[in-house]
mmCIF file of C-alpha atoms and ligand atoms in Angstrom:
data_model
loop_
_atom_site.group_PDB
_atom_site.id
_atom_site.type_symbol
_atom_site.label_atom_id
_atom_site.label_comp_id
_atom_site.label_asym_id
_atom_site.label_seq_id
_atom_site.Cartn_x
_atom_site.Cartn_y
_atom_site.Cartn_z
ATOM 1 C CA UNK A 1385 -0.984 9.371 41.395
ATOM 2 C CA UNK A 1386 0.942 9.287 44.622
ATOM 3 C CA UNK A 1387 2.094 12.803 44.089
ATOM 4 C CA UNK A 1388 -1.483 14.062 43.681
ATOM 5 C CA UNK A 1389 -2.560 12.429 46.989
ATOM 6 C CA UNK A 1390 0.336 14.068 48.814
ATOM 7 C CA UNK A 1391 -0.653 17.496 47.533
ATOM 8 C CA UNK A 1392 -4.293 16.939 48.604
ATOM 9 C CA UNK A 1393 -3.200 15.969 52.157
ATOM 10 C CA UNK A 1394 -1.138 19.128 52.515
ATOM 11 C CA UNK A 1395 -4.103 21.235 51.460
ATOM 12 C CA UNK A 1396 -6.665 19.529 53.759
ATOM 13 C CA UNK A 1397 -4.712 19.172 57.050
ATOM 14 C CA UNK A 1398 -4.333 22.860 58.078
ATOM 15 C CA UNK A 1399 -8.069 23.660 57.545
ATOM 16 C CA UNK A 1400 -9.111 20.676 59.729
ATOM 17 C CA UNK A 1401 -7.075 21.901 62.669
ATOM 18 C CA UNK A 1402 -8.454 25.402 62.429
ATOM 19 C CA UNK A 1403 -12.108 24.178 62.547
ATOM 20 C CA UNK A 1404 -11.736 22.326 65.872
ATOM 21 C CA UNK A 1405 -10.148 25.164 67.813
ATOM 22 C CA UNK A 1406 -11.572 28.456 66.511
ATOM 23 C CA UNK A 1407 -14.885 27.569 64.688
ATOM 24 C CA UNK A 1408 -17.886 29.875 65.177
ATOM 25 C CA UNK A 1409 -20.581 28.810 67.637
ATOM 26 C CA UNK A 1410 -18.117 26.985 69.952
ATOM 27 C CA UNK A 1411 -16.615 29.985 71.664
ATOM 28 C CA UNK A 1412 -15.486 29.263 75.285
ATOM 29 C CA UNK A 1413 -17.589 30.951 78.078
ATOM 30 C CA UNK A 1414 -16.312 34.290 79.306
ATOM 31 C CA UNK A 1415 -16.128 35.313 82.998
ATOM 32 C CA UNK A 1416 -17.923 38.500 84.202
ATOM 33 C CA UNK A 1417 -15.780 41.546 84.212
ATOM 34 C CA UNK A 1418 -13.404 40.051 81.839
ATOM 35 C CA UNK A 1419 -15.240 41.774 78.991
ATOM 36 C CA UNK A 1420 -13.674 45.156 79.688
ATOM 37 C CA UNK A 1421 -11.090 45.815 77.149
ATOM 38 C CA UNK A 1422 -12.180 42.895 74.987
ATOM 39 C CA UNK A 1423 -13.257 43.342 71.461
ATOM 40 C CA UNK A 1424 -16.948 42.347 70.682
ATOM 41 C CA UNK A 1425 -17.238 38.764 69.459
ATOM 42 C CA UNK A 1426 -18.374 37.638 65.969
ATOM 43 C CA UNK A 1427 -22.274 37.661 65.714
ATOM 44 C CA UNK A 1428 -23.815 34.252 65.835
ATOM 45 C CA UNK A 1429 -25.630 32.545 62.943
ATOM 46 C CA UNK A 1430 -29.436 33.198 62.636
ATOM 47 C CA UNK A 1431 -31.570 30.421 64.178
ATOM 48 C CA UNK A 1432 -33.615 27.856 62.181
ATOM 49 C CA UNK A 1433 -37.284 28.519 61.236
ATOM 50 C CA UNK A 1434 -39.738 27.013 63.695
ATOM 51 C CA UNK A 1435 -42.213 24.192 62.756
ATOM 52 C CA UNK A 1436 -45.432 25.351 60.874
ATOM 53 C CA UNK A 1437 -48.334 26.185 63.179
ATOM 54 C CA UNK A 1438 -51.653 24.306 63.216
ATOM 55 C CA UNK A 1439 -54.393 25.045 60.630
ATOM 56 C CA UNK A 1440 -56.627 27.992 61.500
ATOM 57 C CA UNK A 1441 -60.400 27.737 62.003
ATOM 58 C CA UNK A 1442 -62.742 27.600 58.943
ATOM 59 C CA UNK A 1443 -63.585 31.049 57.526
ATOM 60 C CA UNK A 1444 -67.188 32.345 57.179
ATOM 61 C CA UNK A 1445 -68.922 31.208 53.917
ATOM 62 C CA UNK A 1446 -68.276 33.560 50.918
ATOM 63 C CA UNK A 1447 -70.958 35.474 48.984
ATOM 64 C CA UNK A 1448 -73.130 33.623 46.495
ATOM 65 C CA UNK A 1449 -71.458 33.423 43.019
ATOM 66 C CA UNK A 1450 -72.879 34.770 39.718
ATOM 67 C CA UNK A 1451 -75.417 32.745 37.769
ATOM 68 C CA UNK A 1452 -73.772 30.231 35.423
ATOM 69 C CA UNK A 1453 -74.280 30.006 31.609
ATOM 70 C CA UNK A 1454 -77.522 28.263 30.393
ATOM 71 C CA UNK A 1455 -77.200 24.575 29.772
ATOM 72 C CA UNK A 1456 -77.447 22.927 26.308
ATOM 73 C CA UNK A 1457 -80.864 22.690 24.606
ATOM 74 C CA UNK A 1458 -82.550 19.422 25.309
ATOM 75 C CA UNK A 1459 -83.821 17.071 22.528
ATOM 76 C CA UNK A 1460 -87.035 17.952 20.613
ATOM 77 C CA UNK A 1461 -90.204 16.758 22.263
ATOM 78 C CA UNK A 1462 -92.857 14.557 20.677
ATOM 79 C CA UNK A 1463 -95.406 16.159 18.257
ATOM 80 C CA UNK A 1464 -98.574 17.337 19.947
ATOM 81 C CA UNK A 1465 -102.027 16.131 19.038
ATOM 82 C CA UNK A 1466 -103.888 17.567 16.003
ATOM 83 C CA UNK A 1467 -105.753 20.758 16.865
ATOM 84 C CA UNK A 1468 -109.418 21.516 16.314
ATOM 85 C CA UNK A 1469 -110.225 22.522 12.630
ATOM 86 C CA UNK A 1470 -110.350 26.319 12.081
ATOM 87 C CA UNK A 1471 -113.325 28.435 11.088
ATOM 88 C CA UNK A 1472 -114.383 28.362 7.423
ATOM 89 C CA UNK A 1473 -112.625 31.041 5.308
ATOM 90 C CA UNK A 1474 -114.279 34.019 3.550
ATOM 91 C CA UNK A 1475 -116.061 33.643 0.258
ATOM 92 C CA UNK A 1476 -113.700 33.593 -2.787
ATOM 93 C CA UNK A 1477 -113.551 36.074 -5.683
ATOM 94 C CA UNK A 1478 -116.081 35.673 -8.517
ATOM 95 C CA UNK A 1479 -114.924 33.405 -11.323
ATOM 96 C CA UNK A 1480 -114.060 34.520 -14.868
ATOM 97 C CA UNK A 1481 -117.224 35.606 -16.696
ATOM 98 C CA UNK A 1482 -118.566 33.084 -19.137
ATOM 99 C CA UNK A 1483 -118.462 33.578 -22.897
ATOM 100 C CA UNK A 1484 -120.815 36.030 -24.461
ATOM 101 C CA UNK A 1485 -123.890 34.434 -25.896
ATOM 102 C CA UNK A 1486 -124.748 34.218 -29.575
ATOM 103 C CA UNK A 1487 -125.836 37.513 -31.111
ATOM 104 C CA UNK A 1488 -129.557 37.764 -31.520
ATOM 105 C CA UNK A 1489 -131.471 39.390 -34.347
ATOM 106 C CA UNK A 1490 -129.485 42.629 -34.392
ATOM 107 C CA UNK A 1491 -131.206 45.943 -34.546
ATOM 108 C CA UNK A 1492 -127.857 47.757 -34.483
ATOM 109 C CA UNK A 1493 -125.703 47.989 -37.591
ATOM 110 C CA UNK A 1494 -121.969 48.416 -36.972
ATOM 111 C CA UNK A 1495 -120.848 51.277 -39.121
ATOM 112 C CA UNK A 1496 -117.745 53.417 -38.999
ATOM 113 C CA UNK A 1497 -116.139 55.036 -42.041
ATOM 114 C CA UNK A 1498 -114.647 58.311 -43.150
ATOM 115 C CA UNK A 1499 -112.937 59.779 -46.208
ATOM 116 C CA UNK A 1500 -111.394 63.249 -46.095
ATOM 117 C CA UNK A 1501 -108.955 65.419 -48.021
ATOM 118 C CA UNK A 1502 -106.590 68.384 -47.753
ATOM 119 C CA UNK A 1503 -107.834 71.796 -48.709
ATOM 120 C CA UNK A 1504 -104.467 73.574 -48.573
ATOM 121 C CA UNK A 1505 -100.793 72.768 -48.246
ATOM 122 C CA UNK A 1506 -99.497 71.423 -44.941
ATOM 123 C CA UNK A 1507 -96.752 73.438 -43.292
ATOM 124 C CA UNK A 1508 -96.720 72.445 -39.626
ATOM 125 C CA UNK A 1509 -94.718 69.307 -38.730
ATOM 126 C CA UNK A 1510 -95.126 67.033 -35.678
ATOM 127 C CA UNK A 1511 -98.826 67.724 -35.160
ATOM 128 C CA UNK A 1512 -101.788 65.786 -36.622
ATOM 129 C CA UNK A 1513 -102.546 66.818 -40.230
ATOM 130 C CA UNK A 1514 -106.035 68.307 -40.415
ATOM 131 C CA UNK A 1515 -107.992 67.080 -43.432
ATOM 132 C CA UNK A 1516 -110.928 69.462 -43.688
ATOM 133 C CA UNK A 1517 -112.372 68.542 -47.077
ATOM 134 C CA UNK A 1518 -115.011 65.999 -46.048
ATOM 135 C CA UNK A 1519 -116.020 63.374 -48.618
ATOM 136 C CA UNK A 1520 -117.754 61.141 -46.079
ATOM 137 C CA UNK A 1521 -118.043 61.258 -42.269
ATOM 138 C CA UNK A 1522 -121.579 60.043 -41.544
ATOM 139 C CA UNK A 1523 -120.867 58.744 -38.007
ATOM 140 C CA UNK A 1524 -118.608 61.680 -37.143
ATOM 141 C CA UNK A 1525 -115.901 59.316 -35.880
ATOM 142 C CA UNK A 1526 -113.371 61.510 -37.669
ATOM 143 C CA UNK A 1527 -112.850 64.943 -36.077
ATOM 144 C CA UNK A 1528 -111.975 67.654 -38.615
ATOM 145 C CA UNK A 1529 -110.898 70.053 -35.852
ATOM 146 C CA UNK A 1530 -108.155 67.719 -34.563
ATOM 147 C CA UNK A 1531 -107.503 65.589 -37.670
ATOM 148 C CA UNK A 1532 -107.969 62.409 -35.594
ATOM 149 C CA UNK A 1533 -110.182 59.385 -36.158
ATOM 150 C CA UNK A 1534 -111.741 58.218 -32.889
ATOM 151 C CA UNK A 1535 -112.618 54.514 -32.550
ATOM 152 C CA UNK A 1536 -116.145 53.898 -31.211
ATOM 153 C CA UNK A 1537 -116.515 50.268 -32.250
ATOM 154 C CA UNK A 1538 -113.708 47.814 -31.357
ATOM 155 C CA UNK A 1539 -112.605 45.809 -34.356
ATOM 156 C CA UNK A 1540 -110.375 45.599 -37.425
ATOM 157 C CA UNK A 1541 -110.004 48.798 -39.454
ATOM 158 C CA UNK A 1542 -108.548 49.613 -42.865
ATOM 159 C CA UNK A 1543 -106.726 52.919 -43.384
ATOM 160 C CA UNK A 1544 -105.191 54.425 -46.518
ATOM 161 C CA UNK A 1545 -103.786 57.746 -47.671
ATOM 162 C CA UNK A 1546 -102.872 59.199 -51.058
ATOM 163 C CA UNK A 1547 -100.730 62.305 -50.830
ATOM 164 C CA UNK A 1548 -99.832 64.720 -53.616
ATOM 165 C CA UNK A 1549 -96.197 65.848 -53.218
ATOM 166 C CA UNK A 1550 -95.135 69.257 -54.479
ATOM 167 C CA UNK A 1551 -92.060 71.493 -53.993
ATOM 168 C CA UNK A 1552 -90.687 69.478 -51.076
ATOM 169 C CA UNK A 1553 -90.101 65.859 -50.008
ATOM 170 C CA UNK A 1554 -92.741 64.151 -47.910
ATOM 171 C CA UNK A 1555 -92.172 62.074 -44.786
ATOM 172 C CA UNK A 1556 -95.492 61.082 -43.306
ATOM 173 C CA UNK A 1557 -96.538 58.617 -40.580
ATOM 174 C CA UNK A 1558 -99.804 57.015 -39.608
ATOM 175 C CA UNK A 1559 -100.160 57.241 -35.838
ATOM 176 C CA UNK A 1560 -102.118 54.969 -33.518
ATOM 177 C CA UNK A 1561 -102.343 55.977 -29.865
ATOM 178 C CA UNK A 1562 -99.368 58.393 -29.936
ATOM 179 C CA UNK A 1563 -97.164 55.859 -31.741
ATOM 180 C CA UNK A 1564 -96.167 55.962 -35.405
ATOM 181 C CA UNK A 1565 -97.035 52.584 -36.973
ATOM 182 C CA UNK A 1566 -96.696 53.246 -40.700
ATOM 183 C CA UNK A 1567 -94.048 55.354 -42.519
ATOM 184 C CA UNK A 1568 -94.051 56.730 -46.054
ATOM 185 C CA UNK A 1569 -91.278 58.743 -47.710
ATOM 186 C CA UNK A 1570 -91.357 60.416 -51.119
ATOM 187 C CA UNK A 1571 -88.498 62.435 -52.631
ATOM 188 C CA UNK A 1572 -89.805 65.360 -54.626
ATOM 189 C CA UNK A 1573 -88.589 65.650 -58.210
ATOM 190 C CA UNK A 1574 -88.223 69.185 -59.524
ATOM 191 C CA UNK A 1575 -90.983 70.436 -61.869
ATOM 192 C CA UNK A 1576 -93.117 67.402 -61.085
ATOM 193 C CA UNK A 1577 -96.034 66.348 -58.982
ATOM 194 C CA UNK A 1578 -95.247 63.230 -56.935
ATOM 195 C CA UNK A 1579 -97.484 60.825 -55.084
ATOM 196 C CA UNK A 1580 -96.965 59.197 -51.713
ATOM 197 C CA UNK A 1581 -99.331 56.543 -50.410
ATOM 198 C CA UNK A 1582 -99.758 53.896 -47.746
ATOM 199 C CA UNK A 1583 -102.393 51.534 -46.367
ATOM 200 C CA UNK A 1584 -102.694 49.234 -43.376
ATOM 201 C CA UNK A 1585 -105.081 47.062 -41.361
ATOM 202 C CA UNK A 1586 -105.169 47.893 -37.643
ATOM 203 C CA UNK A 1587 -107.110 46.423 -34.767
ATOM 204 C CA UNK A 1588 -108.498 49.174 -32.566
ATOM 205 C CA UNK A 1589 -110.035 49.245 -29.129
ATOM 206 C CA UNK A 1590 -112.768 51.676 -28.196
ATOM 207 C CA UNK A 1591 -111.137 55.076 -27.627
ATOM 208 C CA UNK A 1592 -108.056 54.465 -29.794
ATOM 209 C CA UNK A 1593 -107.168 57.363 -32.089
ATOM 210 C CA UNK A 1594 -105.569 57.254 -35.558
ATOM 211 C CA UNK A 1595 -104.141 60.166 -37.562
ATOM 212 C CA UNK A 1596 -101.487 61.267 -40.081
ATOM 213 C CA UNK A 1597 -98.507 63.410 -39.182
ATOM 214 C CA UNK A 1598 -95.310 64.726 -40.791
ATOM 215 C CA UNK A 1599 -92.271 63.218 -39.062
ATOM 216 C CA UNK A 1600 -88.564 64.100 -39.103
ATOM 217 C CA UNK A 1601 -87.017 67.573 -38.876
ATOM 218 C CA UNK A 1602 -89.984 69.301 -40.478
ATOM 219 C CA UNK A 1603 -88.362 69.953 -43.864
ATOM 220 C CA UNK A 1604 -90.204 67.032 -45.478
ATOM 221 C CA UNK A 1605 -93.651 68.591 -45.388
ATOM 222 C CA UNK A 1606 -94.432 68.911 -49.108
ATOM 223 C CA UNK A 1607 -98.031 67.656 -48.773
ATOM 224 C CA UNK A 1608 -100.015 69.507 -51.392
ATOM 225 C CA UNK A 1609 -103.572 70.038 -52.550
ATOM 226 C CA UNK A 1610 -105.457 72.411 -54.790
ATOM 227 C CA UNK A 1611 -108.743 72.327 -56.639
ATOM 228 C CA UNK A 1612 -107.580 69.696 -59.103
ATOM 229 C CA UNK A 1613 -104.916 67.769 -57.100
ATOM 230 C CA UNK A 1614 -106.126 66.037 -53.957
ATOM 231 C CA UNK A 1615 -104.463 64.482 -50.940
ATOM 232 C CA UNK A 1616 -106.809 62.076 -49.142
ATOM 233 C CA UNK A 1617 -107.095 60.064 -45.922
ATOM 234 C CA UNK A 1618 -109.615 57.219 -45.644
ATOM 235 C CA UNK A 1619 -110.548 54.657 -42.996
ATOM 236 C CA UNK A 1620 -113.358 52.197 -42.280
ATOM 237 C CA UNK A 1621 -114.381 49.309 -40.054
ATOM 238 C CA UNK A 1622 -113.755 45.971 -41.750
ATOM 239 C CA UNK A 1623 -114.924 43.625 -38.930
ATOM 240 C CA UNK A 1624 -116.184 44.542 -35.487
ATOM 241 C CA UNK A 1625 -115.141 42.403 -32.530
ATOM 242 C CA UNK A 1626 -117.658 39.653 -31.720
ATOM 243 C CA UNK A 1627 -116.626 38.560 -28.208
HETATM 244 C C1 LIG B 823 -102.601 70.048 -60.571
HETATM 245 O O1 LIG B 823 -103.015 69.266 -61.661
HETATM 246 C C2 LIG B 823 -103.333 69.983 -62.850
HETATM 247 C C3 LIG B 823 -103.771 69.002 -63.907
HETATM 248 O O2 LIG B 823 -105.024 68.512 -63.595
HETATM 249 C C4 LIG B 823 -102.161 70.817 -63.307
HETATM 250 O O3 LIG B 823 -102.514 71.586 -64.416
HETATM 251 C C5 LIG B 823 -101.668 71.670 -62.200
HETATM 252 O O4 LIG B 823 -100.491 72.358 -62.575
HETATM 253 C C6 LIG B 823 -101.403 70.871 -60.959
HETATM 254 N N1 LIG B 823 -100.927 71.670 -59.866
HETATM 255 C C7 LIG B 823 -99.653 71.853 -59.649
HETATM 256 C C8 LIG B 823 -99.286 72.696 -58.486
HETATM 257 O O5 LIG B 823 -98.799 71.321 -60.353
HETATM 258 CA CA1 LIG B 824 -90.710 60.907 -55.873
#
């Protein structure tokens, strides 16, 4: 410990003596004329900053700022008073018609019936079969030029057909309004006469058409008729609509 203090004293003492005699800023004044031949002295230290000046005058007011964002929506107000009733609306649509009255003493008789047959073999598929041998067609509701029955009286109708099959199979359909509703298929047996038949009840509206037609690829068109073997198509009104 003592040794350390002694070392410290030796180190401090020389620097203290130097500061008192040759420190900067305490140079002794020099006489005029004595400068000649002297070396320039060490530059002095820069001075301290002066005290801050007083506040300046207020500046002119700045330009007006941009408009701020809108404020929040306020609470909902109270409901207003009931308004004056509006003008009466336009007249409504007519109601559903009432039911038809009871039929009186009828002067009109509802009649619709036909019964027709083939005169020759049928060869053309996918078109109405034309039955041109007329057994009955009093009201002319069946058209022999088109092969179609045309409904004039809405109601329930009965249709039937009895086809003689010869040389080929028969695939035949009863059509109603461009849609096949009844299908009959008979496979022809060699050296034989076969029969194919069908019957159905159909409700028809005025203007509906009903006819027979070969369906399939056209190979099953063995509908046959001669003087002593008939193929027939029959239809008649069973009940007319009463509404
Ligand atoms: C049609 O029927 C008669 C019998 O009445 C028969 O003799 C005749 O061969 C038949 N036609 C055909 C093509 O078989
Ligand atoms: Ca058969």
